[in-house]
Protein backbone atom coordinates (compact mmCIF):
# COMPACT_ATOMS: atom_id res chain seq x y z
CA UNK A 1 0.00 0.00 0.00
CA UNK A 2 1.03 3.64 -0.44
CA UNK A 3 2.80 6.00 1.96
CA UNK A 4 0.40 7.31 4.68
CA UNK A 5 1.02 10.94 3.79
CA UNK A 6 -1.75 12.33 6.03
CA UNK A 7 0.19 11.10 9.02
CA UNK A 8 3.32 12.91 7.85
CA UNK A 9 1.55 16.23 7.17
CA UNK A 10 2.02 17.53 10.75
CA UNK A 11 5.75 16.89 10.49
CA UNK A 12 5.80 18.82 7.24
CA UNK A 13 3.97 21.71 8.95
CA UNK A 14 6.43 21.74 11.86
CA UNK A 15 9.48 21.60 9.61
CA UNK A 16 7.99 24.28 7.38
CA UNK A 17 7.33 26.62 10.31
CA UNK A 18 10.81 26.13 11.76
CA UNK A 19 12.37 26.55 8.36
CA UNK A 20 10.43 29.72 7.61
CA UNK A 21 11.28 31.35 10.94
CA UNK A 22 14.91 30.32 10.62
CA UNK A 23 15.13 31.75 7.13
CA UNK A 24 13.40 34.97 8.20
CA UNK A 25 15.73 35.43 11.17
CA UNK A 26 18.78 34.79 9.05
CA UNK A 27 17.54 37.31 6.46
CA UNK A 28 17.04 39.90 9.22
CA UNK A 29 20.56 39.20 10.54
CA UNK A 30 21.98 39.57 7.04
CA UNK A 31 20.17 42.87 6.57
CA UNK A 32 21.57 44.11 9.87
CA UNK A 33 25.10 43.11 8.84
CA UNK A 34 25.28 44.57 5.37
CA UNK A 35 24.51 41.37 3.49
CA UNK A 36 27.02 39.25 5.39
CA UNK A 37 26.71 36.67 8.13
CA UNK A 38 26.72 37.98 11.66
CA UNK A 39 29.90 38.07 13.75
CA UNK A 40 29.86 35.94 16.86
CA UNK A 41 32.25 35.52 19.78
CA UNK A 42 33.46 39.08 19.32
CA UNK A 43 36.23 39.94 21.77
CA UNK A 44 37.91 43.25 22.54
CA UNK A 45 40.35 42.90 19.63
CA UNK A 46 37.47 42.31 17.22
CA UNK A 47 35.53 45.23 18.69
CA UNK A 48 38.54 47.46 18.23
CA UNK A 49 39.03 46.32 14.62
CA UNK A 50 35.33 46.82 13.84
CA UNK A 51 35.54 50.31 15.32
CA UNK A 52 38.52 50.99 13.04
CA UNK A 53 36.49 49.68 10.10
CA UNK A 54 33.73 52.12 10.95
CA UNK A 55 36.22 54.96 11.05
CA UNK A 56 37.59 53.87 7.67
CA UNK A 57 34.41 53.11 5.77
CA UNK A 58 31.48 54.47 7.75
CA UNK A 59 29.90 51.05 8.34
CA UNK A 60 30.62 48.67 11.16
CA UNK A 61 30.97 45.75 8.74
CA UNK A 62 32.35 47.74 5.84
CA UNK A 63 35.62 46.56 4.33
CA UNK A 64 38.05 48.20 1.98
CA UNK A 65 41.44 47.24 0.65
CA UNK A 66 42.82 50.67 -0.12
CA UNK A 67 46.45 51.12 0.71
CA UNK A 68 46.12 54.70 1.89
CA UNK A 69 43.74 55.77 4.59
CA UNK A 70 41.34 58.64 3.85
CA UNK A 71 42.40 62.10 4.96
CA UNK A 72 41.83 62.76 8.63
CA UNK A 73 41.82 59.08 9.56
CA UNK A 74 44.78 59.43 11.87
CA UNK A 75 42.91 62.10 13.84
CA UNK A 76 39.54 60.38 14.10
CA UNK A 77 40.32 57.97 16.91
CA UNK A 78 38.41 59.41 19.86
CA UNK A 79 39.49 59.73 23.45
CA UNK A 80 36.96 58.00 25.61
CA UNK A 81 35.88 60.07 28.58
CA UNK A 82 33.89 59.76 31.73
CA UNK A 83 31.46 62.47 32.74
CA UNK A 84 33.19 64.77 35.15
CA UNK A 85 31.94 65.35 38.65
CA UNK A 86 32.73 68.70 40.20
CA UNK B 1 37.76 56.67 48.45
CA UNK B 2 38.00 53.24 46.86
CA UNK B 3 39.06 53.23 43.26
CA UNK B 4 36.55 51.93 40.75
CA UNK B 5 37.01 50.87 37.16
CA UNK B 6 36.44 53.74 34.72
CA UNK B 7 33.31 53.54 32.60
CA UNK B 8 34.05 54.91 29.16
CA UNK B 9 30.67 54.67 27.54
CA UNK B 10 29.31 58.20 27.74
CA UNK B 11 31.48 60.75 26.01
CA UNK B 12 33.92 60.83 23.18
CA UNK B 13 36.46 63.53 22.47
CA UNK B 14 37.92 63.80 19.01
CA UNK B 15 41.05 65.90 19.09
CA UNK B 16 41.73 67.30 15.66
CA UNK B 17 45.07 68.95 16.39
CA UNK B 18 47.51 67.33 13.99
CA UNK B 19 50.94 66.16 15.03
CA UNK B 20 53.71 68.82 15.03
CA UNK B 21 55.72 69.22 11.87
CA UNK B 22 58.87 67.95 13.53
CA UNK B 23 57.44 64.41 13.33
CA UNK B 24 57.64 63.05 9.77
CA UNK B 25 54.28 62.29 8.26
CA UNK B 26 53.46 58.77 7.16
CA UNK B 27 50.40 57.62 5.26
CA UNK B 28 48.27 55.40 7.49
CA UNK B 29 47.29 51.98 6.22
CA UNK B 30 43.82 52.21 4.76
CA UNK B 31 42.75 48.57 4.75
CA UNK B 32 40.12 47.32 7.11
CA UNK B 33 40.18 44.18 9.20
CA UNK B 34 39.51 41.39 6.65
CA UNK B 35 42.12 42.44 4.04
CA UNK B 36 44.63 43.02 6.81
CA UNK B 37 44.03 39.55 8.25
CA UNK B 38 44.33 38.05 4.80
CA UNK B 39 47.63 39.81 4.12
CA UNK B 40 48.94 39.47 7.67
CA UNK B 41 51.28 36.56 7.09
CA UNK B 42 52.77 38.23 4.02
CA UNK B 43 53.28 41.44 5.99
CA UNK B 44 54.99 39.29 8.59
CA UNK B 45 57.18 37.66 5.99
CA UNK B 46 58.44 40.94 4.57
CA UNK B 47 58.39 43.18 7.64
CA UNK B 48 59.59 40.82 10.35
CA UNK B 49 62.64 42.92 11.23
CA UNK B 50 60.72 46.19 11.56
CA UNK B 51 57.90 44.55 13.52
CA UNK B 52 60.34 42.91 15.92
CA UNK B 53 62.11 46.26 16.43
CA UNK B 54 58.84 47.99 17.23
CA UNK B 55 57.70 45.29 19.64
CA UNK B 56 61.06 45.33 21.38
CA UNK B 57 60.94 49.11 21.69
CA UNK B 58 57.46 49.01 23.19
CA UNK B 59 58.30 46.21 25.60
CA UNK B 60 61.45 47.91 26.84
CA UNK B 61 59.76 51.28 27.26
CA UNK B 62 57.48 49.91 29.99
CA UNK B 63 54.44 51.92 29.14
CA UNK B 64 56.18 55.11 28.04
CA UNK B 65 56.76 53.99 24.48
CA UNK B 66 54.05 55.97 22.77
CA UNK B 67 56.34 58.86 21.90
CA UNK B 68 59.65 57.03 21.97
CA UNK B 69 58.70 54.33 19.50
CA UNK B 70 57.20 56.56 16.82
CA UNK B 71 60.21 56.03 14.54
CA UNK B 72 59.92 52.25 14.57
CA UNK B 73 56.18 52.61 14.17
CA UNK B 74 56.63 54.67 11.02
CA UNK B 75 58.83 51.95 9.56
CA UNK B 76 56.19 49.32 10.37
CA UNK B 77 53.45 51.38 8.73
CA UNK B 78 55.49 52.02 5.59
CA UNK B 79 56.45 48.37 5.24
CA UNK B 80 52.90 47.09 5.73
CA UNK B 81 51.65 49.67 3.23
CA UNK B 82 54.21 48.48 0.70
CA UNK B 83 53.12 44.84 1.07
CA UNK B 84 49.46 45.78 0.60
CA UNK B 85 50.36 47.91 -2.40
CA UNK B 86 52.19 45.01 -4.04
CA UNK B 87 49.40 42.57 -3.34
CA UNK B 88 46.87 45.02 -4.78
CA UNK B 89 48.95 45.39 -7.92
CA UNK B 90 49.63 41.74 -8.59
CA UNK B 91 47.11 39.42 -6.94
CA UNK B 92 44.00 41.56 -6.52
CA UNK B 93 41.33 39.02 -7.53
CA UNK B 94 42.50 36.17 -5.33
CA UNK B 95 43.06 38.64 -2.50
CA UNK B 96 39.55 40.05 -2.82
CA UNK B 97 37.96 36.59 -2.91
CA UNK B 98 39.87 35.54 0.18
CA UNK B 99 39.01 38.53 2.29
CA UNK B 100 35.38 38.53 1.21
CA UNK B 101 35.19 34.90 2.35
CA UNK B 102 36.86 35.82 5.66
CA UNK B 103 34.40 38.65 6.17
CA UNK B 104 31.51 36.27 5.72
CA UNK B 105 32.95 33.73 8.13
CA UNK B 106 33.68 35.65 11.30
CA UNK B 107 37.32 36.24 10.28
CA UNK B 108 38.14 32.57 10.73
CA UNK B 109 41.01 31.52 8.51
CA UNK B 110 40.18 27.81 8.55
CA UNK B 111 36.85 28.35 6.78
CA UNK B 112 38.45 29.88 3.74
CA UNK B 113 41.38 27.70 2.82
CA UNK B 114 39.92 27.12 -0.64
CA UNK B 115 40.59 30.74 -1.54
CA UNK B 116 43.75 30.99 0.50
CA UNK B 117 45.65 28.41 -1.56
CA UNK B 118 45.50 30.32 -4.88
CA UNK B 119 46.35 33.53 -3.02
CA UNK B 120 49.39 31.94 -1.41
CA UNK B 121 50.53 30.55 -4.76
CA UNK B 122 50.07 33.87 -6.54
CA UNK B 123 51.88 35.88 -3.87
CA UNK B 124 54.70 33.36 -3.77
CA UNK B 125 55.18 33.50 -7.52
CA UNK B 126 54.90 37.22 -8.00
CA UNK B 127 56.17 38.69 -4.76
CA UNK B 128 58.26 35.83 -3.36
CA UNK B 129 56.53 36.04 0.04
CA UNK B 130 55.67 32.80 1.73
CA UNK B 131 53.21 32.28 4.55
CA UNK B 132 54.95 30.56 7.44
CA UNK B 133 53.34 29.88 10.78
CA UNK B 134 56.00 30.29 13.47
CA UNK B 135 56.35 27.61 16.09
CA UNK B 136 55.16 24.60 14.11
CA UNK B 137 56.74 21.39 15.46
CA UNK B 138 59.07 19.66 13.03
CA UNK B 139 57.08 16.54 12.29
CA UNK B 140 53.66 18.14 11.71
CA UNK B 141 52.29 19.81 8.60
CA UNK B 142 51.34 23.43 9.25
CA UNK B 143 47.63 23.88 9.62
CA UNK B 144 47.22 25.90 6.44
CA UNK B 145 48.71 23.11 4.32
CA UNK B 146 46.52 20.30 5.61
CA UNK B 147 43.96 18.81 3.28
CA UNK B 148 41.17 18.56 5.82
CA UNK B 149 40.25 21.40 8.19
CA UNK B 150 38.53 19.77 11.11
CA UNK B 151 36.55 22.79 12.28
CA UNK B 152 35.29 24.08 8.95
CA UNK B 153 31.54 24.27 8.45
CA UNK B 154 31.45 23.00 4.91
CA UNK B 155 33.62 20.64 2.95
CA UNK B 156 33.56 22.86 -0.14
CA UNK B 157 35.15 25.96 1.25
CA UNK B 158 37.79 24.48 3.49
Coordinates of C-alpha atoms in Angstrom, one line a residue:
Chain A
X1 CA 0.0 0.0 0.0
X2 CA 1.0 3.6 -0.4
X3 CA 2.8 6.0 2.0
X4 CA 0.4 7.3 4.7
X5 CA 1.0 10.9 3.8
X6 CA -1.8 12.3 6.0
X7 CA 0.2 11.1 9.0
X8 CA 3.3 12.9 7.8
X9 CA 1.6 16.2 7.2
X10 CA 2.0 17.5 10.8
X11 CA 5.8 16.9 10.5
X12 CA 5.8 18.8 7.2
X13 CA 4.0 21.7 9.0
X14 CA 6.4 21.7 11.9
X15 CA 9.5 21.6 9.6
X16 CA 8.0 24.3 7.4
X17 CA 7.3 26.6 10.3
X18 CA 10.8 26.1 11.8
X19 CA 12.4 26.6 8.4
X20 CA 10.4 29.7 7.6
X21 CA 11.3 31.4 10.9
X22 CA 14.9 30.3 10.6
X23 CA 15.1 31.8 7.1
X24 CA 13.4 35.0 8.2
X25 CA 15.7 35.4 11.2
X26 CA 18.8 34.8 9.0
X27 CA 17.5 37.3 6.5
X28 CA 17.0 39.9 9.2
X29 CA 20.6 39.2 10.5
X30 CA 22.0 39.6 7.0
X31 CA 20.2 42.9 6.6
X32 CA 21.6 44.1 9.9
X33 CA 25.1 43.1 8.8
X34 CA 25.3 44.6 5.4
X35 CA 24.5 41.4 3.5
X36 CA 27.0 39.3 5.4
X37 CA 26.7 36.7 8.1
X38 CA 26.7 38.0 11.7
X39 CA 29.9 38.1 13.7
X40 CA 29.9 35.9 16.9
X41 CA 32.3 35.5 19.8
X42 CA 33.5 39.1 19.3
X43 CA 36.2 39.9 21.8
X44 CA 37.9 43.2 22.5
X45 CA 40.3 42.9 19.6
X46 CA 37.5 42.3 17.2
X47 CA 35.5 45.2 18.7
X48 CA 38.5 47.5 18.2
X49 CA 39.0 46.3 14.6
X50 CA 35.3 46.8 13.8
X51 CA 35.5 50.3 15.3
X52 CA 38.5 51.0 13.0
X53 CA 36.5 49.7 10.1
X54 CA 33.7 52.1 11.0
X55 CA 36.2 55.0 11.0
X56 CA 37.6 53.9 7.7
X57 CA 34.4 53.1 5.8
X58 CA 31.5 54.5 7.8
X59 CA 29.9 51.1 8.3
X60 CA 30.6 48.7 11.2
X61 CA 31.0 45.8 8.7
X62 CA 32.3 47.7 5.8
X63 CA 35.6 46.6 4.3
X64 CA 38.0 48.2 2.0
X65 CA 41.4 47.2 0.6
X66 CA 42.8 50.7 -0.1
X67 CA 46.5 51.1 0.7
X68 CA 46.1 54.7 1.9
X69 CA 43.7 55.8 4.6
X70 CA 41.3 58.6 3.9
X71 CA 42.4 62.1 5.0
X72 CA 41.8 62.8 8.6
X73 CA 41.8 59.1 9.6
X74 CA 44.8 59.4 11.9
X75 CA 42.9 62.1 13.8
X76 CA 39.5 60.4 14.1
X77 CA 40.3 58.0 16.9
X78 CA 38.4 59.4 19.9
X79 CA 39.5 59.7 23.4
X80 CA 37.0 58.0 25.6
X81 CA 35.9 60.1 28.6
X82 CA 33.9 59.8 31.7
X83 CA 31.5 62.5 32.7
X84 CA 33.2 64.8 35.2
X85 CA 31.9 65.3 38.6
X86 CA 32.7 68.7 40.2
Chain B
X1 CA 37.8 56.7 48.5
X2 CA 38.0 53.2 46.9
X3 CA 39.1 53.2 43.3
X4 CA 36.5 51.9 40.7
X5 CA 37.0 50.9 37.2
X6 CA 36.4 53.7 34.7
X7 CA 33.3 53.5 32.6
X8 CA 34.1 54.9 29.2
X9 CA 30.7 54.7 27.5
X10 CA 29.3 58.2 27.7
X11 CA 31.5 60.7 26.0
X12 CA 33.9 60.8 23.2
X13 CA 36.5 63.5 22.5
X14 CA 37.9 63.8 19.0
X15 CA 41.1 65.9 19.1
X16 CA 41.7 67.3 15.7
X17 CA 45.1 69.0 16.4
X18 CA 47.5 67.3 14.0
X19 CA 50.9 66.2 15.0
X20 CA 53.7 68.8 15.0
X21 CA 55.7 69.2 11.9
X22 CA 58.9 67.9 13.5
X23 CA 57.4 64.4 13.3
X24 CA 57.6 63.0 9.8
X25 CA 54.3 62.3 8.3
X26 CA 53.5 58.8 7.2
X27 CA 50.4 57.6 5.3
X28 CA 48.3 55.4 7.5
X29 CA 47.3 52.0 6.2
X30 CA 43.8 52.2 4.8
X31 CA 42.7 48.6 4.8
X32 CA 40.1 47.3 7.1
X33 CA 40.2 44.2 9.2
X34 CA 39.5 41.4 6.7
X35 CA 42.1 42.4 4.0
X36 CA 44.6 43.0 6.8
X37 CA 44.0 39.5 8.2
X38 CA 44.3 38.0 4.8
X39 CA 47.6 39.8 4.1
X40 CA 48.9 39.5 7.7
X41 CA 51.3 36.6 7.1
X42 CA 52.8 38.2 4.0
X43 CA 53.3 41.4 6.0
X44 CA 55.0 39.3 8.6
X45 CA 57.2 37.7 6.0
X46 CA 58.4 40.9 4.6
X47 CA 58.4 43.2 7.6
X48 CA 59.6 40.8 10.3
X49 CA 62.6 42.9 11.2
X50 CA 60.7 46.2 11.6
X51 CA 57.9 44.5 13.5
X52 CA 60.3 42.9 15.9
X53 CA 62.1 46.3 16.4
X54 CA 58.8 48.0 17.2
X55 CA 57.7 45.3 19.6
X56 CA 61.1 45.3 21.4
X57 CA 60.9 49.1 21.7
X58 CA 57.5 49.0 23.2
X59 CA 58.3 46.2 25.6
X60 CA 61.4 47.9 26.8
X61 CA 59.8 51.3 27.3
X62 CA 57.5 49.9 30.0
X63 CA 54.4 51.9 29.1
X64 CA 56.2 55.1 28.0
X65 CA 56.8 54.0 24.5
X66 CA 54.0 56.0 22.8
X67 CA 56.3 58.9 21.9
X68 CA 59.7 57.0 22.0
X69 CA 58.7 54.3 19.5
X70 CA 57.2 56.6 16.8
X71 CA 60.2 56.0 14.5
X72 CA 59.9 52.3 14.6
X73 CA 56.2 52.6 14.2
X74 CA 56.6 54.7 11.0
X75 CA 58.8 51.9 9.6
X76 CA 56.2 49.3 10.4
X77 CA 53.5 51.4 8.7
X78 CA 55.5 52.0 5.6
X79 CA 56.4 48.4 5.2
X80 CA 52.9 47.1 5.7
X81 CA 51.7 49.7 3.2
X82 CA 54.2 48.5 0.7
X83 CA 53.1 44.8 1.1
X84 CA 49.5 45.8 0.6
X85 CA 50.4 47.9 -2.4
X86 CA 52.2 45.0 -4.0
X87 CA 49.4 42.6 -3.3
X88 CA 46.9 45.0 -4.8
X89 CA 48.9 45.4 -7.9
X90 CA 49.6 41.7 -8.6
X91 CA 47.1 39.4 -6.9
X92 CA 44.0 41.6 -6.5
X93 CA 41.3 39.0 -7.5
X94 CA 42.5 36.2 -5.3
X95 CA 43.1 38.6 -2.5
X96 CA 39.5 40.0 -2.8
X97 CA 38.0 36.6 -2.9
X98 CA 39.9 35.5 0.2
X99 CA 39.0 38.5 2.3
X100 CA 35.4 38.5 1.2
X101 CA 35.2 34.9 2.4
X102 CA 36.9 35.8 5.7
X103 CA 34.4 38.7 6.2
X104 CA 31.5 36.3 5.7
X105 CA 32.9 33.7 8.1
X106 CA 33.7 35.6 11.3
X107 CA 37.3 36.2 10.3
X108 CA 38.1 32.6 10.7
X109 CA 41.0 31.5 8.5
X110 CA 40.2 27.8 8.6
X111 CA 36.8 28.4 6.8
X112 CA 38.4 29.9 3.7
X113 CA 41.4 27.7 2.8
X114 CA 39.9 27.1 -0.6
X115 CA 40.6 30.7 -1.5
X116 CA 43.7 31.0 0.5
X117 CA 45.7 28.4 -1.6
X118 CA 45.5 30.3 -4.9
X119 CA 46.3 33.5 -3.0
X120 CA 49.4 31.9 -1.4
X121 CA 50.5 30.5 -4.8
X122 CA 50.1 33.9 -6.5
X123 CA 51.9 35.9 -3.9
X124 CA 54.7 33.4 -3.8
X125 CA 55.2 33.5 -7.5
X126 CA 54.9 37.2 -8.0
X127 CA 56.2 38.7 -4.8
X128 CA 58.3 35.8 -3.4
X129 CA 56.5 36.0 0.0
X130 CA 55.7 32.8 1.7
X131 CA 53.2 32.3 4.5
X132 CA 55.0 30.6 7.4
X133 CA 53.3 29.9 10.8
X134 CA 56.0 30.3 13.5
X135 CA 56.3 27.6 16.1
X136 CA 55.2 24.6 14.1
X137 CA 56.7 21.4 15.5
X138 CA 59.1 19.7 13.0
X139 CA 57.1 16.5 12.3
X140 CA 53.7 18.1 11.7
X141 CA 52.3 19.8 8.6
X142 CA 51.3 23.4 9.2
X143 CA 47.6 23.9 9.6
X144 CA 47.2 25.9 6.4
X145 CA 48.7 23.1 4.3
X146 CA 46.5 20.3 5.6
X147 CA 44.0 18.8 3.3
X148 CA 41.2 18.6 5.8
X149 CA 40.3 21.4 8.2
X150 CA 38.5 19.8 11.1
X151 CA 36.5 22.8 12.3
X152 CA 35.3 24.1 9.0
X153 CA 31.5 24.3 8.5
X154 CA 31.4 23.0 4.9
X155 CA 33.6 20.6 2.9
X156 CA 33.6 22.9 -0.1
X157 CA 35.1 26.0 1.2
X158 CA 37.8 24.5 3.5

